[in-house]
Short mmCIF file of the C-alpha atoms (twelve columns), coordinates in Angstrom:
data_MODEL
# 
_entry.id   MODEL 
# 
loop_
_atom_site.group_PDB 
_atom_site.id 
_atom_site.type_symbol 
_atom_site.label_atom_id 
_atom_site.label_alt_id 
_atom_site.label_comp_id 
_atom_site.label_asym_id 
_atom_site.label_seq_id 
_atom_site.Cartn_x 
_atom_site.Cartn_y 
_atom_site.Cartn_z 
_atom_site.pdbx_PDB_model_num 
ATOM 1   C CA . UNK A 1   17.892  -9.188  -10.077 1 
ATOM 2   C CA . UNK A 2   14.520  -8.410  -8.700  1 
ATOM 3   C CA . UNK A 3   13.694  -5.306  -6.632  1 
ATOM 4   C CA . UNK A 4   12.999  -5.909  -2.781  1 
ATOM 5   C CA . UNK A 5   9.906   -7.754  -2.094  1 
ATOM 6   C CA . UNK A 6   9.487   -9.412  -5.520  1 
ATOM 7   C CA . UNK A 7   10.337  -13.102 -5.863  1 
ATOM 8   C CA . UNK A 8   9.972   -16.069 -8.150  1 
ATOM 9   C CA . UNK A 9   7.399   -18.417 -6.945  1 
ATOM 10  C CA . UNK A 10  5.607   -21.511 -8.125  1 
ATOM 11  C CA . UNK A 11  2.155   -20.877 -9.558  1 
ATOM 12  C CA . UNK A 12  1.059   -24.359 -8.446  1 
ATOM 13  C CA . UNK A 13  2.481   -26.938 -5.993  1 
ATOM 14  C CA . UNK A 14  2.853   -29.371 -8.970  1 
ATOM 15  C CA . UNK A 15  5.124   -26.997 -10.867 1 
ATOM 16  C CA . UNK A 16  8.734   -28.153 -11.223 1 
ATOM 17  C CA . UNK A 17  10.052  -24.445 -11.781 1 
ATOM 18  C CA . UNK A 18  9.251   -21.139 -10.204 1 
ATOM 19  C CA . UNK A 19  7.478   -19.320 -13.066 1 
ATOM 20  C CA . UNK A 20  5.534   -16.435 -11.334 1 
ATOM 21  C CA . UNK A 21  7.064   -13.176 -10.078 1 
ATOM 22  C CA . UNK A 22  5.056   -12.272 -7.115  1 
ATOM 23  C CA . UNK A 23  4.884   -9.388  -4.656  1 
ATOM 24  C CA . UNK A 24  3.253   -10.017 -1.303  1 
ATOM 25  C CA . UNK A 25  1.983   -13.334 -2.592  1 
ATOM 26  C CA . UNK A 26  0.311   -11.664 -5.555  1 
ATOM 27  C CA . UNK A 27  1.671   -12.797 -9.008  1 
ATOM 28  C CA . UNK A 28  2.497   -9.867  -11.417 1 
ATOM 29  C CA . UNK A 29  3.607   -11.915 -14.317 1 
ATOM 30  C CA . UNK A 30  3.768   -15.476 -15.109 1 
ATOM 31  C CA . UNK A 31  5.580   -17.643 -17.572 1 
ATOM 32  C CA . UNK A 32  3.872   -20.729 -19.056 1 
ATOM 33  C CA . UNK A 33  5.297   -23.481 -21.392 1 
ATOM 34  C CA . UNK A 34  3.552   -24.809 -24.378 1 
ATOM 35  C CA . UNK A 35  3.254   -28.399 -25.569 1 
ATOM 36  C CA . UNK A 36  6.143   -27.829 -28.055 1 
ATOM 37  C CA . UNK A 37  8.297   -26.665 -25.195 1 
ATOM 38  C CA . UNK A 38  8.373   -23.049 -26.135 1 
ATOM 39  C CA . UNK A 39  7.636   -20.371 -23.462 1 
ATOM 40  C CA . UNK A 40  5.308   -17.345 -23.167 1 
ATOM 41  C CA . UNK A 41  4.681   -14.825 -20.324 1 
ATOM 42  C CA . UNK A 42  1.352   -13.173 -19.162 1 
ATOM 43  C CA . UNK A 43  2.093   -9.656  -18.083 1 
ATOM 44  C CA . UNK A 44  0.074   -7.746  -15.521 1 
ATOM 45  C CA . UNK A 45  -1.120  -10.994 -14.188 1 
ATOM 46  C CA . UNK A 46  -2.378  -9.327  -11.051 1 
ATOM 47  C CA . UNK A 47  -5.030  -7.248  -12.948 1 
ATOM 48  C CA . UNK A 48  -8.090  -8.479  -14.729 1 
ATOM 49  C CA . UNK A 49  -7.577  -9.079  -18.461 1 
ATOM 50  C CA . UNK A 50  -8.124  -5.790  -20.372 1 
ATOM 51  C CA . UNK A 51  -11.090 -5.010  -22.505 1 
ATOM 52  C CA . UNK A 52  -13.120 -8.004  -21.437 1 
ATOM 53  C CA . UNK A 53  -10.738 -10.463 -22.991 1 
ATOM 54  C CA . UNK A 54  -10.355 -13.899 -21.663 1 
ATOM 55  C CA . UNK A 55  -6.533  -13.766 -21.200 1 
ATOM 56  C CA . UNK A 56  -3.891  -11.393 -20.081 1 
ATOM 57  C CA . UNK A 57  -1.433  -9.625  -22.336 1 
ATOM 58  C CA . UNK A 58  0.977   -12.271 -23.702 1 
ATOM 59  C CA . UNK A 59  4.509   -12.093 -24.945 1 
ATOM 60  C CA . UNK A 60  6.428   -14.891 -26.527 1 
ATOM 61  C CA . UNK A 61  9.788   -15.934 -25.048 1 
ATOM 62  C CA . UNK A 62  12.696  -17.188 -27.161 1 
ATOM 63  C CA . UNK A 63  13.701  -19.509 -24.333 1 
ATOM 64  C CA . UNK A 64  13.143  -20.039 -20.613 1 
ATOM 65  C CA . UNK A 65  16.289  -18.161 -19.552 1 
ATOM 66  C CA . UNK A 66  15.514  -15.249 -21.831 1 
ATOM 67  C CA . UNK A 67  11.962  -15.229 -20.425 1 
ATOM 68  C CA . UNK A 68  13.346  -14.924 -16.871 1 
ATOM 69  C CA . UNK A 69  15.620  -12.079 -17.904 1 
ATOM 70  C CA . UNK A 70  12.765  -10.291 -19.746 1 
ATOM 71  C CA . UNK A 71  10.343  -10.795 -16.809 1 
ATOM 72  C CA . UNK A 72  12.825  -9.417  -14.411 1 
ATOM 73  C CA . UNK A 73  13.577  -6.438  -16.660 1 
ATOM 74  C CA . UNK A 74  9.801   -5.836  -16.979 1 
ATOM 75  C CA . UNK A 75  9.417   -5.789  -13.272 1 
ATOM 76  C CA . UNK A 76  12.173  -3.325  -12.746 1 
ATOM 77  C CA . UNK A 77  10.817  -1.065  -15.391 1 
ATOM 78  C CA . UNK A 78  7.343   -1.219  -13.891 1 
ATOM 79  C CA . UNK A 79  8.272   -1.520  -10.240 1 
ATOM 80  C CA . UNK A 80  6.476   1.587   -8.973  1 
ATOM 81  C CA . UNK A 81  3.252   0.923   -10.766 1 
ATOM 82  C CA . UNK A 82  3.241   -2.729  -9.775  1 
ATOM 83  C CA . UNK A 83  3.654   -1.824  -6.181  1 
ATOM 84  C CA . UNK A 84  0.919   0.689   -6.233  1 
ATOM 85  C CA . UNK A 85  -1.574  -1.734  -8.019  1 
ATOM 86  C CA . UNK A 86  -0.783  -4.761  -5.794  1 
ATOM 87  C CA . UNK A 87  -1.146  -2.457  -2.703  1 
ATOM 88  C CA . UNK A 88  -4.511  -1.221  -4.050  1 
ATOM 89  C CA . UNK A 89  -5.688  -4.749  -4.649  1 
ATOM 90  C CA . UNK A 90  -4.573  -6.005  -1.254  1 
ATOM 91  C CA . UNK A 91  -6.363  -2.904  0.317   1 
ATOM 92  C CA . UNK A 92  -9.486  -3.652  -1.542  1 
ATOM 93  C CA . UNK A 93  -9.509  -7.253  -0.425  1 
ATOM 94  C CA . UNK A 94  -9.053  -6.385  3.269   1 
ATOM 95  C CA . UNK A 95  -11.781 -3.716  3.071   1 
ATOM 96  C CA . UNK A 96  -14.156 -6.384  1.440   1 
ATOM 97  C CA . UNK A 97  -13.613 -8.657  4.364   1 
ATOM 98  C CA . UNK A 98  -13.996 -5.964  7.039   1 
ATOM 99  C CA . UNK A 99  -10.313 -6.232  8.221   1 
ATOM 100 C CA . UNK A 100 -9.995  -2.449  8.033   1 
# 
């Protein structure tokens, strides 16, 4: 079960499953499938990839249902930090557009 405000969303209108956990429309983790039908998840999807890498921190999932459970547990564990970082990102966006 996800904390208040977090929800599963589709990353793209073409997706058949909701694969991204979002807070206020900003994705914090995203599950993706491979050609061989296995799954992995990008964590901290709302942040730029660390150390100049091209991709976010990635973890393999043993199955889609286990990936869902793992993502939800990760969000619960990191809820406070995720709320703070998403709030900071939203504030920076508003400031950059002169909205505040």
